[in-house]
Amino acid sequence: MMKETKLFQLVSRENKHEDSIVLVNGPHGPIKIGQGYCTIIAGPCAVESWEDYLEVALFLKQSGAHILRGGLFKPRTSPYSFRGLGKEGLEIMAEARRITGMPVISEIMDLRDLDSLYQQVDILQVGSRNMQNYVLLEQLGKIDKPIFLKRGLSATIEEWLLAAEYIVSGGNSQVILCERGIRTFENATRNTLDISAIAALKGMTHLPVIIDPSHATGIARLVAPMALAAVAAGADGLIIEVHNDPPRALCDGPQSLTPKAFEELAGAIEAIRPYAHNYGTPR
Ligand code: PEP
Ligand code: MN
């Protein structure tokens, strides 16, 4: 029996002082996440159709995004909501990856989909609802693909780092943490964005930290200010929902930016980057 003191070890800053860099193997070679590279991941909540996804992907490519997002297997609160195109959507995503040359990220909910997602997706996302699915985490520790670990809806930072430890201790050190807002008493926003998690995590772990202002707020108008705050606070990047026609989105339309709003935000991010807080590691 191990004593319950040093809870997380491999992901701890004490164990490794230098910031970790996660290498994403995109179609045009590796992309780095970490050490303040400020990686922008963007795309719709879900892959909905060939036309919409390819259109928004091509737009995002020329407006400053580095990685494309798109849900295929969606965890929805209601079983009657749109739950993603599944394997059919994977073909659309693979085509967007091919024509844009951008790496892609999508959520894995079920280990039965691991083989097909592993073949076509560059980063596997573990959603908030699965942060404590330890069977899933253990299996993802055995593969050689970056894992994007979202914070659980009401997980403490320690619980979240312990979830990361499951993956890293299994042998996969390529873990990216994503703060996406936590449940609080506040209901003017969908969740409460824990900006302080960025600075707290920088002291506790060497893993990269990405902020998701879309799920954190649930309101498109709040996405740009929170994204800029996150960059200023020293986040290693952002994941932002963008839909070519948000009112028509099958999932998370109210929090999705229009392509034009995304383009403006990308410009503002570039302007603010020189002022981003530096935690003393190479940038
Ligand atoms: C998502 O990013 O597609 C998602 C479902 O987010 P979360 O797991 O943070 O709710
Ligand atoms: Mn969403």
PDB file of C-alpha atoms in Angstrom, residues 54-223:
ATOM      1  CA  LEU A  54     -15.240  21.711 -45.106  1.00  0.00           C
ATOM      2  CA  GLU A  55     -16.342  25.333 -45.446  1.00  0.00           C
ATOM      3  CA  VAL A  56     -15.548  26.278 -41.856  1.00  0.00           C
ATOM      4  CA  ALA A  57     -12.307  24.244 -41.898  1.00  0.00           C
ATOM      5  CA  LEU A  58     -10.983  26.083 -44.949  1.00  0.00           C
ATOM      6  CA  PHE A  59     -11.916  29.397 -43.385  1.00  0.00           C
ATOM      7  CA  LEU A  60     -10.209  28.552 -40.087  1.00  0.00           C
ATOM      8  CA  LYS A  61      -7.074  27.480 -41.904  1.00  0.00           C
ATOM      9  CA  GLN A  62      -6.638  30.949 -43.401  1.00  0.00           C
ATOM     10  CA  SER A  63      -7.652  32.852 -40.266  1.00  0.00           C
ATOM     11  CA  GLY A  64      -5.028  31.682 -37.817  1.00  0.00           C
ATOM     12  CA  ALA A  65      -6.243  28.408 -36.288  1.00  0.00           C
ATOM     13  CA  HIS A  66      -3.640  25.646 -35.917  1.00  0.00           C
ATOM     14  CA  ILE A  67      -5.794  22.600 -35.136  1.00  0.00           C
ATOM     15  CA  LEU A  68      -9.369  21.698 -36.136  1.00  0.00           C
ATOM     16  CA  ARG A  69     -11.938  20.508 -33.635  1.00  0.00           C
ATOM     17  CA  GLY A  70     -15.197  18.655 -34.296  1.00  0.00           C
ATOM     18  CA  GLY A  71     -17.222  16.257 -32.179  1.00  0.00           C
ATOM     19  CA  LEU A  72     -18.197  12.910 -33.709  1.00  0.00           C
ATOM     20  CA  PHE A  73     -19.474  11.120 -30.630  1.00  0.00           C
ATOM     21  CA  LYS A  74     -21.188  13.796 -28.535  1.00  0.00           C
ATOM     22  CA  PRO A  75     -21.995  13.428 -24.854  1.00  0.00           C
ATOM     23  CA  ARG A  76     -25.408  15.140 -24.691  1.00  0.00           C
ATOM     24  CA  THR A  77     -27.450  15.718 -21.577  1.00  0.00           C
ATOM     25  CA  SER A  78     -30.636  14.673 -23.361  1.00  0.00           C
ATOM     26  CA  PRO A  79     -30.677  11.406 -25.313  1.00  0.00           C
ATOM     27  CA  TYR A  80     -32.942  13.137 -27.842  1.00  0.00           C
ATOM     28  CA  SER A  81     -30.358  15.784 -28.788  1.00  0.00           C
ATOM     29  CA  PHE A  82     -28.046  15.440 -31.804  1.00  0.00           C
ATOM     30  CA  ARG A  83     -25.329  13.047 -30.689  1.00  0.00           C
ATOM     31  CA  GLY A  84     -22.919  13.389 -33.594  1.00  0.00           C
ATOM     32  CA  LEU A  85     -22.417  11.630 -36.918  1.00  0.00           C
ATOM     33  CA  GLY A  86     -20.108   8.998 -35.445  1.00  0.00           C
ATOM     34  CA  LYS A  87     -18.011   7.058 -37.953  1.00  0.00           C
ATOM     35  CA  GLU A  88     -19.589   8.819 -40.922  1.00  0.00           C
ATOM     36  CA  GLY A  89     -18.348  12.129 -39.496  1.00  0.00           C
ATOM     37  CA  LEU A  90     -14.866  10.698 -39.212  1.00  0.00           C
ATOM     38  CA  GLU A  91     -14.662  10.528 -43.017  1.00  0.00           C
ATOM     39  CA  ILE A  92     -15.624  14.186 -43.234  1.00  0.00           C
ATOM     40  CA  MET A  93     -13.022  15.095 -40.639  1.00  0.00           C
ATOM     41  CA  ALA A  94     -10.342  13.079 -42.422  1.00  0.00           C
ATOM     42  CA  GLU A  95     -11.111  14.925 -45.649  1.00  0.00           C
ATOM     43  CA  ALA A  96     -10.911  18.322 -43.875  1.00  0.00           C
ATOM     44  CA  ARG A  97      -7.563  17.227 -42.423  1.00  0.00           C
ATOM     45  CA  ARG A  98      -6.349  16.291 -45.886  1.00  0.00           C
ATOM     46  CA  ILE A  99      -7.417  19.453 -47.679  1.00  0.00           C
ATOM     47  CA  THR A 100      -6.355  21.909 -44.972  1.00  0.00           C
ATOM     48  CA  GLY A 101      -3.229  20.077 -43.792  1.00  0.00           C
ATOM     49  CA  MET A 102      -4.323  20.771 -40.211  1.00  0.00           C
ATOM     50  CA  PRO A 103      -4.265  18.212 -37.390  1.00  0.00           C
ATOM     51  CA  VAL A 104      -7.668  17.291 -35.947  1.00  0.00           C
ATOM     52  CA  ILE A 105      -9.004  16.642 -32.446  1.00  0.00           C
ATOM     53  CA  SER A 106     -12.139  14.737 -31.446  1.00  0.00           C
ATOM     54  CA  GLU A 107     -13.628  13.225 -28.318  1.00  0.00           C
ATOM     55  CA  ILE A 108     -13.481   9.545 -27.466  1.00  0.00           C
ATOM     56  CA  MET A 109     -16.360   8.348 -25.288  1.00  0.00           C
ATOM     57  CA  ASP A 110     -16.163   4.618 -25.821  1.00  0.00           C
ATOM     58  CA  LEU A 111     -13.088   2.399 -26.118  1.00  0.00           C
ATOM     59  CA  ARG A 112     -14.800   0.476 -28.922  1.00  0.00           C
ATOM     60  CA  ASP A 113     -14.126   3.543 -31.107  1.00  0.00           C
ATOM     61  CA  LEU A 114     -10.450   3.722 -30.209  1.00  0.00           C
ATOM     62  CA  ASP A 115      -9.130   1.918 -33.301  1.00  0.00           C
ATOM     63  CA  SER A 116     -10.954   4.083 -35.819  1.00  0.00           C
ATOM     64  CA  LEU A 117     -10.278   7.343 -33.957  1.00  0.00           C
ATOM     65  CA  TYR A 118      -6.624   6.383 -33.508  1.00  0.00           C
ATOM     66  CA  GLN A 119      -6.250   5.938 -37.292  1.00  0.00           C
ATOM     67  CA  GLN A 120      -7.706   9.310 -38.304  1.00  0.00           C
ATOM     68  CA  VAL A 121      -7.483  11.752 -35.404  1.00  0.00           C
ATOM     69  CA  ASP A 122      -4.319  13.481 -34.160  1.00  0.00           C
ATOM     70  CA  ILE A 123      -5.449  14.300 -30.597  1.00  0.00           C
ATOM     71  CA  LEU A 124      -7.961  12.293 -28.578  1.00  0.00           C
ATOM     72  CA  GLN A 125     -10.162  14.374 -26.302  1.00  0.00           C
ATOM     73  CA  VAL A 126     -11.485  13.087 -22.990  1.00  0.00           C
ATOM     74  CA  GLY A 127     -14.574  15.131 -22.196  1.00  0.00           C
ATOM     75  CA  SER A 128     -15.490  16.603 -18.838  1.00  0.00           C
ATOM     76  CA  ARG A 129     -17.999  13.876 -18.169  1.00  0.00           C
ATOM     77  CA  ASN A 130     -15.323  11.225 -18.618  1.00  0.00           C
ATOM     78  CA  MET A 131     -12.479  12.814 -16.670  1.00  0.00           C
ATOM     79  CA  GLN A 132     -13.004  10.228 -13.963  1.00  0.00           C
ATOM     80  CA  ASN A 133     -13.584   7.279 -16.289  1.00  0.00           C
ATOM     81  CA  TYR A 134     -10.497   5.483 -15.053  1.00  0.00           C
ATOM     82  CA  VAL A 135     -10.854   2.495 -17.392  1.00  0.00           C
ATOM     83  CA  LEU A 136     -10.793   4.890 -20.352  1.00  0.00           C
ATOM     84  CA  LEU A 137      -7.843   6.831 -18.901  1.00  0.00           C
ATOM     85  CA  GLU A 138      -5.862   3.649 -18.306  1.00  0.00           C
ATOM     86  CA  GLN A 139      -6.311   2.498 -21.903  1.00  0.00           C
ATOM     87  CA  LEU A 140      -5.336   5.921 -23.260  1.00  0.00           C
ATOM     88  CA  GLY A 141      -2.159   5.610 -21.198  1.00  0.00           C
ATOM     89  CA  LYS A 142      -1.155   2.719 -23.432  1.00  0.00           C
ATOM     90  CA  ILE A 143      -1.234   4.556 -26.750  1.00  0.00           C
ATOM     91  CA  ASP A 144       1.179   6.968 -28.415  1.00  0.00           C
ATOM     92  CA  LYS A 145      -1.197   9.807 -29.228  1.00  0.00           C
ATOM     93  CA  PRO A 146      -1.721  13.130 -27.409  1.00  0.00           C
ATOM     94  CA  ILE A 147      -4.651  13.147 -24.990  1.00  0.00           C
ATOM     95  CA  PHE A 148      -6.630  16.340 -24.355  1.00  0.00           C
ATOM     96  CA  LEU A 149      -7.981  15.959 -20.836  1.00  0.00           C
ATOM     97  CA  LYS A 150     -10.849  18.295 -19.980  1.00  0.00           C
ATOM     98  CA  ARG A 151     -11.507  19.198 -16.373  1.00  0.00           C
ATOM     99  CA  GLY A 152     -14.458  17.398 -14.831  1.00  0.00           C
ATOM    100  CA  LEU A 153     -17.612  19.448 -14.208  1.00  0.00           C
ATOM    101  CA  SER A 154     -16.877  19.685 -10.514  1.00  0.00           C
ATOM    102  CA  ALA A 155     -13.374  18.303 -10.228  1.00  0.00           C
ATOM    103  CA  THR A 156     -10.741  19.954  -8.076  1.00  0.00           C
ATOM    104  CA  ILE A 157      -7.377  20.696  -9.662  1.00  0.00           C
ATOM    105  CA  GLU A 158      -5.894  17.851  -7.646  1.00  0.00           C
ATOM    106  CA  GLU A 159      -8.493  15.355  -8.883  1.00  0.00           C
ATOM    107  CA  TRP A 160      -7.841  16.549 -12.426  1.00  0.00           C
ATOM    108  CA  LEU A 161      -4.071  16.102 -12.087  1.00  0.00           C
ATOM    109  CA  LEU A 162      -4.659  12.633 -10.682  1.00  0.00           C
ATOM    110  CA  ALA A 163      -6.699  11.808 -13.779  1.00  0.00           C
ATOM    111  CA  ALA A 164      -3.725  12.992 -15.874  1.00  0.00           C
ATOM    112  CA  GLU A 165      -1.465  10.813 -13.713  1.00  0.00           C
ATOM    113  CA  TYR A 166      -3.524   7.745 -14.755  1.00  0.00           C
ATOM    114  CA  ILE A 167      -2.618   8.407 -18.395  1.00  0.00           C
ATOM    115  CA  VAL A 168       1.022   9.329 -17.813  1.00  0.00           C
ATOM    116  CA  SER A 169       1.692   6.449 -15.421  1.00  0.00           C
ATOM    117  CA  GLY A 170       0.346   4.087 -18.093  1.00  0.00           C
ATOM    118  CA  GLY A 171       3.176   5.224 -20.370  1.00  0.00           C
ATOM    119  CA  ASN A 172       1.665   8.092 -22.378  1.00  0.00           C
ATOM    120  CA  SER A 173       3.268  11.374 -21.346  1.00  0.00           C
ATOM    121  CA  GLN A 174       1.518  13.375 -24.072  1.00  0.00           C
ATOM    122  CA  VAL A 175      -1.236  14.951 -21.978  1.00  0.00           C
ATOM    123  CA  ILE A 176      -2.748  18.413 -22.456  1.00  0.00           C
ATOM    124  CA  LEU A 177      -4.988  19.854 -19.726  1.00  0.00           C
ATOM    125  CA  CYS A 178      -8.081  21.847 -20.688  1.00  0.00           C
ATOM    126  CA  GLU A 179      -9.963  24.108 -18.273  1.00  0.00           C
ATOM    127  CA  ARG A 180     -13.554  24.416 -19.500  1.00  0.00           C
ATOM    128  CA  GLY A 181     -15.340  25.988 -16.574  1.00  0.00           C
ATOM    129  CA  ILE A 182     -16.674  24.394 -13.424  1.00  0.00           C
ATOM    130  CA  ARG A 183     -20.112  24.129 -11.829  1.00  0.00           C
ATOM    131  CA  THR A 184     -20.764  26.859  -9.281  1.00  0.00           C
ATOM    132  CA  PHE A 185     -23.902  28.555  -7.914  1.00  0.00           C
ATOM    133  CA  GLU A 186     -23.617  31.170 -10.696  1.00  0.00           C
ATOM    134  CA  ASN A 187     -26.097  30.613 -13.496  1.00  0.00           C
ATOM    135  CA  ALA A 188     -25.678  33.722 -15.642  1.00  0.00           C
ATOM    136  CA  THR A 189     -23.025  31.733 -17.479  1.00  0.00           C
ATOM    137  CA  ARG A 190     -23.108  28.041 -18.415  1.00  0.00           C
ATOM    138  CA  ASN A 191     -20.125  27.339 -16.132  1.00  0.00           C
ATOM    139  CA  THR A 192     -17.631  29.485 -14.230  1.00  0.00           C
ATOM    140  CA  LEU A 193     -14.282  29.842 -15.976  1.00  0.00           C
ATOM    141  CA  ASP A 194     -11.523  29.215 -13.461  1.00  0.00           C
ATOM    142  CA  ILE A 195      -8.863  31.552 -14.849  1.00  0.00           C
ATOM    143  CA  SER A 196      -6.839  31.106 -11.674  1.00  0.00           C
ATOM    144  CA  ALA A 197      -6.423  27.445 -12.634  1.00  0.00           C
ATOM    145  CA  ILE A 198      -3.855  28.548 -15.243  1.00  0.00           C
ATOM    146  CA  ALA A 199      -1.513  30.103 -12.683  1.00  0.00           C
ATOM    147  CA  ALA A 200      -2.230  27.399 -10.106  1.00  0.00           C
ATOM    148  CA  LEU A 201      -1.466  24.626 -12.614  1.00  0.00           C
ATOM    149  CA  LYS A 202       1.740  26.300 -13.786  1.00  0.00           C
ATOM    150  CA  GLY A 203       3.074  25.895 -10.257  1.00  0.00           C
ATOM    151  CA  MET A 204       1.816  22.345  -9.829  1.00  0.00           C
ATOM    152  CA  THR A 205       2.492  20.655 -13.168  1.00  0.00           C
ATOM    153  CA  HIS A 206       4.688  20.812 -16.266  1.00  0.00           C
ATOM    154  CA  LEU A 207       1.808  19.832 -18.591  1.00  0.00           C
ATOM    155  CA  PRO A 208       0.414  22.360 -21.128  1.00  0.00           C
ATOM    156  CA  VAL A 209      -2.796  24.205 -20.199  1.00  0.00           C
ATOM    157  CA  ILE A 210      -5.447  25.134 -22.760  1.00  0.00           C
ATOM    158  CA  ILE A 211      -8.577  27.194 -22.044  1.00  0.00           C
ATOM    159  CA  ASP A 212     -12.028  26.553 -23.500  1.00  0.00           C
ATOM    160  CA  PRO A 213     -13.946  29.840 -23.211  1.00  0.00           C
ATOM    161  CA  SER A 214     -16.862  28.432 -25.242  1.00  0.00           C
ATOM    162  CA  HIS A 215     -18.037  25.719 -22.842  1.00  0.00           C
ATOM    163  CA  ALA A 216     -16.926  27.827 -19.875  1.00  0.00           C
ATOM    164  CA  THR A 217     -19.370  30.640 -20.676  1.00  0.00           C
ATOM    165  CA  GLY A 218     -21.950  29.166 -23.052  1.00  0.00           C
ATOM    166  CA  ILE A 219     -22.425  32.648 -24.554  1.00  0.00           C
ATOM    167  CA  ALA A 220     -20.703  33.742 -27.779  1.00  0.00           C
ATOM    168  CA  ARG A 221     -20.373  37.380 -26.623  1.00  0.00           C
ATOM    169  CA  LEU A 222     -18.291  36.306 -23.618  1.00  0.00           C
ATOM    170  CA  VAL A 223     -15.885  34.119 -25.580  1.00  0.00           C
TER     171      VAL A 223
END
